Coordinates of C-alpha atoms in Angstrom, one line a residue:
Chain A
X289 CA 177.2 58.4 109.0
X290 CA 177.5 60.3 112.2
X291 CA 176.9 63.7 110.1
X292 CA 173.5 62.7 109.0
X293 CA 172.5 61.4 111.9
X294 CA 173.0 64.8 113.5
X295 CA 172.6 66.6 110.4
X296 CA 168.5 66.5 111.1
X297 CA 169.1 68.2 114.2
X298 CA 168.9 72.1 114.4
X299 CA 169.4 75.0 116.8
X300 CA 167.0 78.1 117.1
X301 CA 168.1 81.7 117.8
X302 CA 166.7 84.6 118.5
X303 CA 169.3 87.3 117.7
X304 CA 168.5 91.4 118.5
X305 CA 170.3 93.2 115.9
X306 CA 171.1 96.3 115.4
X307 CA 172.8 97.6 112.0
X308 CA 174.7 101.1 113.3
X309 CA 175.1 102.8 117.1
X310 CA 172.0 104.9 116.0
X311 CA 169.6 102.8 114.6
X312 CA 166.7 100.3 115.6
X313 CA 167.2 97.0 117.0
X314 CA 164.9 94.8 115.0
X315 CA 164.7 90.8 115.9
X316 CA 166.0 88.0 113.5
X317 CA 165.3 84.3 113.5
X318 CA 168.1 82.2 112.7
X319 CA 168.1 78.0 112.5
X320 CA 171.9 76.3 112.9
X321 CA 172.8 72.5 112.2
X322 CA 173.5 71.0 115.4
X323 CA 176.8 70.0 116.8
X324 CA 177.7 68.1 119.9
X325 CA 179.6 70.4 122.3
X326 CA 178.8 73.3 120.1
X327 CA 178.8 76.6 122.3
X328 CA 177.0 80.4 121.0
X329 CA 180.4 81.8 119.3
X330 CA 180.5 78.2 117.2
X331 CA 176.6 78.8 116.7
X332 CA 177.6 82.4 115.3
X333 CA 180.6 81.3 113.0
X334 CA 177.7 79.0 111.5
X335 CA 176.1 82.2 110.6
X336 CA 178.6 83.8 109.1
X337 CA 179.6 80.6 107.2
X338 CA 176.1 80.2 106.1
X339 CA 174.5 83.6 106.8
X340 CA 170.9 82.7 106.4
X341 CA 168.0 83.3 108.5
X342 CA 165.3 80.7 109.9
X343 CA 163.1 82.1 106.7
X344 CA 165.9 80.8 104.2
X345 CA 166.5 84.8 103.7
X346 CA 170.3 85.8 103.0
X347 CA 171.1 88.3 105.6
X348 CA 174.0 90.2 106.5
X349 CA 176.1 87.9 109.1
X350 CA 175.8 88.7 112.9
X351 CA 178.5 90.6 114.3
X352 CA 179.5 90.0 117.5
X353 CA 183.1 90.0 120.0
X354 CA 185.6 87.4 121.0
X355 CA 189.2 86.7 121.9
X356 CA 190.6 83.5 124.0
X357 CA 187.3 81.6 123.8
X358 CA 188.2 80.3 126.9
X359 CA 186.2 82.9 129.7
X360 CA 189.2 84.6 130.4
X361 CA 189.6 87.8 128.5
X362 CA 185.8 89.5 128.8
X363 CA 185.1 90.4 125.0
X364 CA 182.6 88.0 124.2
X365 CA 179.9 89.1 126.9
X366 CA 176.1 88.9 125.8
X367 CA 172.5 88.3 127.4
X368 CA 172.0 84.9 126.3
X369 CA 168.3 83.7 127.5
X370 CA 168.4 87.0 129.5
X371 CA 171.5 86.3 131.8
X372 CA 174.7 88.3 130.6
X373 CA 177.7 85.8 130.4
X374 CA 180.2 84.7 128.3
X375 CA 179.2 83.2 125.0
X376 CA 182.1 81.1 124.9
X377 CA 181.5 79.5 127.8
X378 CA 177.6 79.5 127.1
X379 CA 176.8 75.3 125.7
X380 CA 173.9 75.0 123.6
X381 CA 173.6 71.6 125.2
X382 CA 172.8 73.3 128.2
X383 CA 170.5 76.5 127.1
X384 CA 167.0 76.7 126.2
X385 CA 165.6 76.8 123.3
X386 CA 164.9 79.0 121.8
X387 CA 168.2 80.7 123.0
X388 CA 167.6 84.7 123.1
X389 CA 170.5 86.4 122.3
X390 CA 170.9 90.1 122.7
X391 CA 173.7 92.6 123.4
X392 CA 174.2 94.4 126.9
X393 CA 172.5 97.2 126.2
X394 CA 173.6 99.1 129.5
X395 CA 177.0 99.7 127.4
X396 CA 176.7 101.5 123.9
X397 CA 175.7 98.8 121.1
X398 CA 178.6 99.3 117.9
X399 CA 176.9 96.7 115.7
X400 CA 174.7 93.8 116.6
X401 CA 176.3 91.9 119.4
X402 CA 179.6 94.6 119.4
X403 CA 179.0 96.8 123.0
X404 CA 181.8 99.3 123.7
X405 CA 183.2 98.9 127.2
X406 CA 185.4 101.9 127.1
X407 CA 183.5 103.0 130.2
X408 CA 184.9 100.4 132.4
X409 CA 188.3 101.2 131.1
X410 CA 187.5 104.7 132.2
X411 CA 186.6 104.0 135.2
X412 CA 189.7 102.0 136.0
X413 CA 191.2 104.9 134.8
X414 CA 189.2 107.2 137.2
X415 CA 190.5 104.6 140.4
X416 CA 193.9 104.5 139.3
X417 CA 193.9 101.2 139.6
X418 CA 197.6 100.4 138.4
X419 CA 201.0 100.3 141.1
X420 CA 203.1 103.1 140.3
X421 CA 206.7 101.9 140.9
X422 CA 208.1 104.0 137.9
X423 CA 211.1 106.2 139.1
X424 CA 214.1 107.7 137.7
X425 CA 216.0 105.4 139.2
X426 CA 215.7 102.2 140.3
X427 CA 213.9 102.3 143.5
X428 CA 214.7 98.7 144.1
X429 CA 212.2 95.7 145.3
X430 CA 209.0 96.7 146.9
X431 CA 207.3 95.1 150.4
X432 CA 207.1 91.2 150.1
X433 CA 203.0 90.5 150.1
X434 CA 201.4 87.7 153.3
X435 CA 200.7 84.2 151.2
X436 CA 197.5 84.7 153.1
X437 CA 196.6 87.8 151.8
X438 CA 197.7 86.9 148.6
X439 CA 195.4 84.4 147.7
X440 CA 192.4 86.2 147.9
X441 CA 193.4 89.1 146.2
X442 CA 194.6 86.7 143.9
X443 CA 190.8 86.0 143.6
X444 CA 190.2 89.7 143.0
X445 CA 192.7 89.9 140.4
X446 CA 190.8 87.6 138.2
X447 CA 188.4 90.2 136.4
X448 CA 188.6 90.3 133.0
X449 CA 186.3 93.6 133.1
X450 CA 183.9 91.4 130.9
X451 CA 180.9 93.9 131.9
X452 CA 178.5 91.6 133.0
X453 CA 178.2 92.9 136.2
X454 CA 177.4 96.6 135.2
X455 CA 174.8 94.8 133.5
X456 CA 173.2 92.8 136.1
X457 CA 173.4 95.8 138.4
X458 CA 169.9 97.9 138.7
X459 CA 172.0 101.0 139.3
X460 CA 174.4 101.1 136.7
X461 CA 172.1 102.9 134.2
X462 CA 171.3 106.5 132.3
X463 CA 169.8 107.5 135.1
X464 CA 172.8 107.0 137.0
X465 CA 176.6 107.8 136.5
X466 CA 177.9 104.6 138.7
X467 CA 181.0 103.3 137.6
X468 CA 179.7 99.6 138.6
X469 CA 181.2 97.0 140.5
X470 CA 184.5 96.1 138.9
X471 CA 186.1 99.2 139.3
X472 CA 185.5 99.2 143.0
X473 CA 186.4 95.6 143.5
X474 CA 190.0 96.6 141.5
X475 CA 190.4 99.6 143.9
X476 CA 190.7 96.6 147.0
X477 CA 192.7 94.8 145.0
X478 CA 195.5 97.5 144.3
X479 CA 195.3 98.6 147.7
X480 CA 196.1 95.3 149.0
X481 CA 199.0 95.1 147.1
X482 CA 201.8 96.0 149.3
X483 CA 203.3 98.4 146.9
X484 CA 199.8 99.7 145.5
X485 CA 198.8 100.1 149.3
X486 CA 201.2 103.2 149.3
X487 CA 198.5 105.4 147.1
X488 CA 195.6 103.8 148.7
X489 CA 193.9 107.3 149.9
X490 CA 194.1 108.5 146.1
X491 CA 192.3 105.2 145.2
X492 CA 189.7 106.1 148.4
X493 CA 189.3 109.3 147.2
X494 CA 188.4 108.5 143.7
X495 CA 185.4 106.3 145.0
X496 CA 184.2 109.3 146.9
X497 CA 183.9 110.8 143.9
X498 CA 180.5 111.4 142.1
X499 CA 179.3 107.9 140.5
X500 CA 181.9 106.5 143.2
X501 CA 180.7 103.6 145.2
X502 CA 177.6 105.5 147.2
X503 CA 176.0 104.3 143.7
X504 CA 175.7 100.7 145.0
X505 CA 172.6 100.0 146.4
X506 CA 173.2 96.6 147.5
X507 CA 171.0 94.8 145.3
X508 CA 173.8 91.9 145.0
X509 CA 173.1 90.8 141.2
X510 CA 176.7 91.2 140.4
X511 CA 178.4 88.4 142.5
X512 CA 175.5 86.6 141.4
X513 CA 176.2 87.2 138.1
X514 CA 180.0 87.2 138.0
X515 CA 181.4 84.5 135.8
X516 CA 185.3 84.4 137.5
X517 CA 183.0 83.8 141.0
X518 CA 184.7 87.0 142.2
X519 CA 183.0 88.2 145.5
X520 CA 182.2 91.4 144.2
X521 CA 180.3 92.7 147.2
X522 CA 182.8 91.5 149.5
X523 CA 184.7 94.3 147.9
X524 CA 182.4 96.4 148.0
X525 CA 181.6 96.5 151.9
X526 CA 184.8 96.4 152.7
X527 CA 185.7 99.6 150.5
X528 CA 182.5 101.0 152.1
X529 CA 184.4 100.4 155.3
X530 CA 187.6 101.9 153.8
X531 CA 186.0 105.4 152.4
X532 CA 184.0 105.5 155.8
X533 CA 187.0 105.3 157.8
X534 CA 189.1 107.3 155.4
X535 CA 186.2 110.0 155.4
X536 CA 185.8 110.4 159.2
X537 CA 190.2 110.4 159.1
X538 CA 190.3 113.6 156.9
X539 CA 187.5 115.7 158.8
X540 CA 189.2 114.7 162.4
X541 CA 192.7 115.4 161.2
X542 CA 192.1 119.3 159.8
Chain B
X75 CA 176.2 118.6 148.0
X76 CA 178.9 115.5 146.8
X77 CA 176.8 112.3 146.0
X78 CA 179.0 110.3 148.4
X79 CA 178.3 112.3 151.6
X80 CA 174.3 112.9 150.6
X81 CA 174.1 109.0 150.1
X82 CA 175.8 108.8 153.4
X83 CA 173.9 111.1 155.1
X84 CA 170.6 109.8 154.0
X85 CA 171.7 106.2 155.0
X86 CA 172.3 107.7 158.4
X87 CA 169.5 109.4 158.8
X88 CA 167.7 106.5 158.1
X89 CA 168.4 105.0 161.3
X90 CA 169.4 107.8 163.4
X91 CA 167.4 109.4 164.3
X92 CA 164.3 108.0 161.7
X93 CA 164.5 104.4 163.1
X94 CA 164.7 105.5 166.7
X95 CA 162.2 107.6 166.3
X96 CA 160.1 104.6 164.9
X97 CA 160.9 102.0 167.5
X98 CA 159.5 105.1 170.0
X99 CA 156.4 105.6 168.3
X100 CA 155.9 101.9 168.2
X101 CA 156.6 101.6 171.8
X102 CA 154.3 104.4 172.6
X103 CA 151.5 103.0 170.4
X104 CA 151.7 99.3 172.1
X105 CA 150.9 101.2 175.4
X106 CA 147.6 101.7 173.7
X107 CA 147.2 97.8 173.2
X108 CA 149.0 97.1 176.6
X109 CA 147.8 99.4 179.3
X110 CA 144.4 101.0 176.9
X111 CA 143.6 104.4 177.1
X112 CA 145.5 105.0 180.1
X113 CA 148.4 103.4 179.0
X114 CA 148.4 105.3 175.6
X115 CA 147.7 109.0 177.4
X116 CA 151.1 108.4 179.4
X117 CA 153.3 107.9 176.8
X118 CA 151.8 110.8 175.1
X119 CA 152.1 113.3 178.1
X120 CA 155.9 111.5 178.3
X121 CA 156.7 112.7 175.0
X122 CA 155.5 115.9 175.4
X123 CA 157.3 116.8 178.8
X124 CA 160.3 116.5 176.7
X125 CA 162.5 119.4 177.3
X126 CA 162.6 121.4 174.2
X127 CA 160.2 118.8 172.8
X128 CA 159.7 121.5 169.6
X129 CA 163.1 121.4 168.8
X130 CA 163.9 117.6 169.2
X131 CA 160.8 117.0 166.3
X132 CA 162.4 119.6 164.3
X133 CA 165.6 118.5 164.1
X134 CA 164.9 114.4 165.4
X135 CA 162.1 114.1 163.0
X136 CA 160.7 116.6 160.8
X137 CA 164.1 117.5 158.9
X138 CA 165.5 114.2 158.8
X139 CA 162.2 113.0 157.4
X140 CA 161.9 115.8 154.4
X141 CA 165.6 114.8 153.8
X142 CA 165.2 111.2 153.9
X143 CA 162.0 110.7 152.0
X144 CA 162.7 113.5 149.0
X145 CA 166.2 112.1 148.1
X146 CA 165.3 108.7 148.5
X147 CA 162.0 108.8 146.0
X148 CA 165.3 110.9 143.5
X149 CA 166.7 106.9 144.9
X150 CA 163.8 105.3 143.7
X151 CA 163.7 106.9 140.8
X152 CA 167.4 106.0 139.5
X153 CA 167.3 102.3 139.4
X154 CA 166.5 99.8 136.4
X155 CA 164.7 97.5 138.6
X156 CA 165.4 93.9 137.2
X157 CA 164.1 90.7 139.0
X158 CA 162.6 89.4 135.7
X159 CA 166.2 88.3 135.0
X160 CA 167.8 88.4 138.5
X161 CA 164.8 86.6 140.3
X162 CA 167.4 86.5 143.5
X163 CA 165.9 87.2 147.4
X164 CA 168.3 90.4 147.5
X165 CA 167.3 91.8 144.8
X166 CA 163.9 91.3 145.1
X167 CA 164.5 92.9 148.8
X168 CA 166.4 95.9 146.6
X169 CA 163.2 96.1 144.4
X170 CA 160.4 96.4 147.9
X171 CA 162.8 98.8 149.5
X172 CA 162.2 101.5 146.6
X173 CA 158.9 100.5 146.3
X174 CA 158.0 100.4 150.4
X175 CA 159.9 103.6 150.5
X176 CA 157.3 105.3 148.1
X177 CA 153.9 103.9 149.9
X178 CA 155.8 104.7 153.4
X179 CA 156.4 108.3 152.2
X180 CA 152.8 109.1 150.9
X181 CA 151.4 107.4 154.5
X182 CA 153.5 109.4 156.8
X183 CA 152.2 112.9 154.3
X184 CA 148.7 111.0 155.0
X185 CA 149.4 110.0 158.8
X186 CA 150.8 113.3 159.5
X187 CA 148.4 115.5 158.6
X188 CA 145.9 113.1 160.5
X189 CA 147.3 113.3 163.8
X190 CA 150.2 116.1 164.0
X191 CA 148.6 118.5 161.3
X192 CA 145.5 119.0 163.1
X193 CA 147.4 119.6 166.5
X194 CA 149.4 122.6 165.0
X195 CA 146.5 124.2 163.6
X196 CA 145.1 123.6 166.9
X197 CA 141.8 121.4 165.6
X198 CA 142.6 118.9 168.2
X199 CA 144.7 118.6 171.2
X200 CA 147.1 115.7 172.5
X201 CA 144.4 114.6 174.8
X202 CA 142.0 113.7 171.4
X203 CA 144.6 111.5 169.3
X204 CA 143.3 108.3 170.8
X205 CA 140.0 109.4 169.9
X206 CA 141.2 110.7 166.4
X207 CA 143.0 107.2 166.0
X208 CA 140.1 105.1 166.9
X209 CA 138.2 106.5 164.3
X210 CA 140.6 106.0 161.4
X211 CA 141.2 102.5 162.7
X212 CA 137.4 101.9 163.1
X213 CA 137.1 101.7 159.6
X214 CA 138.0 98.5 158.0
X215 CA 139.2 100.4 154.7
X216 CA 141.6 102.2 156.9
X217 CA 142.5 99.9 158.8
X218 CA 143.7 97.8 155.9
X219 CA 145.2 101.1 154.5
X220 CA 147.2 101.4 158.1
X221 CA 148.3 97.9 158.1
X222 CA 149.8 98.3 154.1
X223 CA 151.3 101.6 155.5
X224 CA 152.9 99.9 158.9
X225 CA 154.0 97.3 157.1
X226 CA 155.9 99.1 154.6
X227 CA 157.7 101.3 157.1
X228 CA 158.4 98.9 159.4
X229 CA 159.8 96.6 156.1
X230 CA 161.9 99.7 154.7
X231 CA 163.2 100.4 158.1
X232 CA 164.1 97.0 158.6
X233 CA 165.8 96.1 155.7
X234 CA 167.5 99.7 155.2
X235 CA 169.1 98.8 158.8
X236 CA 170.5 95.7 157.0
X237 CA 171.8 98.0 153.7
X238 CA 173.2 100.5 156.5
X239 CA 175.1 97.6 158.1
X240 CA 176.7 97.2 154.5
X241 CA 177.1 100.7 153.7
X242 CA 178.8 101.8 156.6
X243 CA 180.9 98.8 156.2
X244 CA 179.8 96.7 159.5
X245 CA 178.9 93.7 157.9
X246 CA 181.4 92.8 155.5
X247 CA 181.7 89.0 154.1
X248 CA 178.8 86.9 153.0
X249 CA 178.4 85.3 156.4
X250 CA 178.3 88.3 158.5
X251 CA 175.6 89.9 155.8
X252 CA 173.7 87.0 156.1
X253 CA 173.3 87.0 159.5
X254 CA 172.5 90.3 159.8
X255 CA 169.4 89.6 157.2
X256 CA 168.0 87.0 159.6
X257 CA 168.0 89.6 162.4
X258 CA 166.5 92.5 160.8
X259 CA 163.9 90.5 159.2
X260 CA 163.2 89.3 162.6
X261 CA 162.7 92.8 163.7
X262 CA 160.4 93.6 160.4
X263 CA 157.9 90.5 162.1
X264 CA 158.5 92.1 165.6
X265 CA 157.8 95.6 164.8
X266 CA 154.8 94.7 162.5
X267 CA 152.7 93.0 164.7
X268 CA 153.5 95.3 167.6
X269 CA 152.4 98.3 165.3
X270 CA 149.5 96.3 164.2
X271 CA 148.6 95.0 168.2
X272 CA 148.7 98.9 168.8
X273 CA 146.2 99.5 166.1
X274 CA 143.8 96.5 167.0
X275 CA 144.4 98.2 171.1
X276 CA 143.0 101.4 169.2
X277 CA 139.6 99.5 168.4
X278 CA 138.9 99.6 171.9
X279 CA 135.6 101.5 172.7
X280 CA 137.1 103.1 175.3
X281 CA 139.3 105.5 173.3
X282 CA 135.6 106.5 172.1
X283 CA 135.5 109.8 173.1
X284 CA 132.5 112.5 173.1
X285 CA 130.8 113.3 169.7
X286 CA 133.0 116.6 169.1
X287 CA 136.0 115.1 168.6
X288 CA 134.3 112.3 166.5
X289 CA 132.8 115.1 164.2
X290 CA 136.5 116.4 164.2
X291 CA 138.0 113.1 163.2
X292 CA 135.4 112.3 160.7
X293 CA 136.1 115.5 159.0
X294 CA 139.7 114.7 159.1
X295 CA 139.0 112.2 157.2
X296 CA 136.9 113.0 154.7

């Protein structure tokens, strides 16, 4: 009885697809039976259960990106009524209608709702944000870390390197070769480690690098945007403070 | 040139020397609404008993400027301005600096080659800028002109102070950033209406001077 009560009830999307890297993105209307509680990535496994568009059309199903469905692991990112978030964590109960989807388009679009974030893994690269504490023998227990400081890098450590925030920020773009806000939030992370804090100049030194952190121009969309509610431009300042001091270091010291 | 230390140096020079030379040239203009003509000839004369007074524009203001304005319009240029979606008071702030930065380069070109321009290739002398001035501001259309041109230095100045702040890493957590917004916005109200006081000072009749130098300003303008 409940399932024809609700049965009546539909969702609308708006999808932008896009059928390979090169091609056009076209628009596609899509109509979904409504569910209470139902969330974007359950409104997407309707599609492909029933892939038919608002016109009654059979189309090809909508591609898209997820993992833990539970905003922790960053795959499932999309502009959803123009914000990027997580689609997992996106209600329809609380979105309007009709909901927009469309992929981040500052990354490169794979299929549909697929974006390749390989960038930000290169730029985590690029930072060397990782602690070194390999050895060829055992070099033994590292520094014991401040429960103060701890717990907000514990904060930092959060980022799932979803990409939302590359694409809230005005300056990450193909004008631009800014590696975006994540990277340089990771890069105060790792150097607050005390282990990691023994490589911090190499970390400083990559974000003096073109596309470093003079990219950011303060425009403070990403710890608006940021769904772990990491301060993003926290980090950013106080890395600004870092490279400045670490800048005016090197030219004194030779 | 690395992009780190060319974004750093054109943050810099954004202040120092740019701003201070901006909070002098304010100062000097209010003498023109505080102490009139008289006022406004001895700040001039001032300025120009400077020691080495050629060499402290060169290097204080005329190469800081070329540098700050030409790589900041390549600044402009580069970002995806977005407060359709993000329709947040920073970025909106982000958005008016490019966009002040652009109309406050094309009025200093325009201001410039007003006032200094026509000094250098000796047209007028020190003694006729408040007589150059009060034509421009005489005229309502350039005087609203002025005030869009004021207004957007004194705005980019402003709120580039509050980006240095962040840049250099001064103002780091969201408390100390915030403050810091209340204070250079107050300094955006304080500068513009002591620029535009200075302007309205320039109406005065009394910086009328003879019909030469009229002629001279009206073919400035033209």
């Amino acid at each position: 009885m409940a399932q024809t009560a609700t049965a009546s009830k539909s969702v609308k999307f708006i999808i932008t697809r896009q059928d390979s890297p090169e091609s056009k993105s076209y628009t596609e209307e899509f109509e979904v039976p409504y569910r209470p509680g139902m969330n974007v990535i359950s409104a997407l496994m309707e599609i492909q259960r029933n892939p038919k568009n608002a016109q009654g059309q059979t189309t090809a199903p909508v591609c898209w990106d997820s993992n833990c469905l539970e905003e922790v692991c960053g795959a499932c990112s999309m502009v959803i009524n123009g914000k990027p978030r997580q689609a997992c964590a996106a209600l329809i109960d609380k979105l309007e209608q009709p909901i927009r989807i469309q992929p981040m388009k500052t990354f490169p679009v794979v299929r549909d709702l697929i974006i390749d974030r390989s960038r930000m893994f290169t730029a985590l690269k690029r930072v060397k944000a990782w602690i070194p504490i390999d050895g060829t023998y055992d070099l033994g227990p590292g520094p014991r870390m401040a429960e103060s400081k701890r717990q907000w890098a514990y904060e930092l450590s959060k980022c799932m390197t979803c990409g939302v925030c590359l694409e809230a920020c005005p300056n990450v773009n193909e004008k631009t070769d800014f590696i975006g806000p994540a990277a340089i939030s990771q890069v105060r992370l790792f150097n607050a480690h005390p282990t990691g804090e023994m490589n911090k100049e190499e970390r400083l030194e990559a974000l003096m690098q073109d596309g470093g952190i003079e990219g950011c121009g303060n425009s403070q969309n990403c710890v608006r945007a940021c769904p772990k509610g990491i301060p993003l431009t926290t980090s950013i300042a106080e890395m600004n403070k870092e490279t400045t001091k670490h800048m005016f270091k090197r030219w004194l010291s030779v | 040139m690395k992009g780190y230390y060319s974004r750093k140096l054109h943050s810099l020079l954004g202040v120092i020397p740019l701003g201070g030379f901006l909070i002098s040239h304010m100062i000097s203009n209010y003498k023109a609404f505080e102490g009139g003509k008289e006022g406004f000839m001895g700040a001039v004369h001032f300025l120009n008993s400077m020691p080495l007074v050629f060499f402290l524009e060169l290097f204080l203001i005329w190469l800081p400027l070329l540098y700050h304005g030409v790589y900041g319009l390549y600044i402009a240029y580069q970002a995806n301005n977005n407060v359709g979606n993000f329709n947040y008071e920073r970025n909106i702030r982000f958005m008016i600096q490019r966009i002040t930065g652009v109309i406050t380069f094309v009025f200093v070109i325009w201001h410039m080659y007003d006032t200094r321009f026509q000094i250098m290739i000796g047209k007028i002398t020190h003694d006729e800028l408040g007589a150059v001035m009060h034509g421009i501001v005489s005229n309502p259309v350039l005087f609203a002109l002025y005030v869009v041109g004021v207004l957007s230095a004194t705005f980019h100045f402003a709120n580039g102070l509050w980006a240095f702040l962040v840049s250099w890493g001064i103002t780091v957590g969201p408390r100390a950033q915030r403050i810091s917004t209340y204070i250079c916005m107050g300094l955006f109200v304080v500068m513009s209406v002591m620029f535009i006081l200075a302007m309205t000072g320039f109406r005065d009749a009394e910086f009328q001077a003879a019909n030469a130098v009229i002629d001279i300003a009206k073919t400035v303008l033209s």
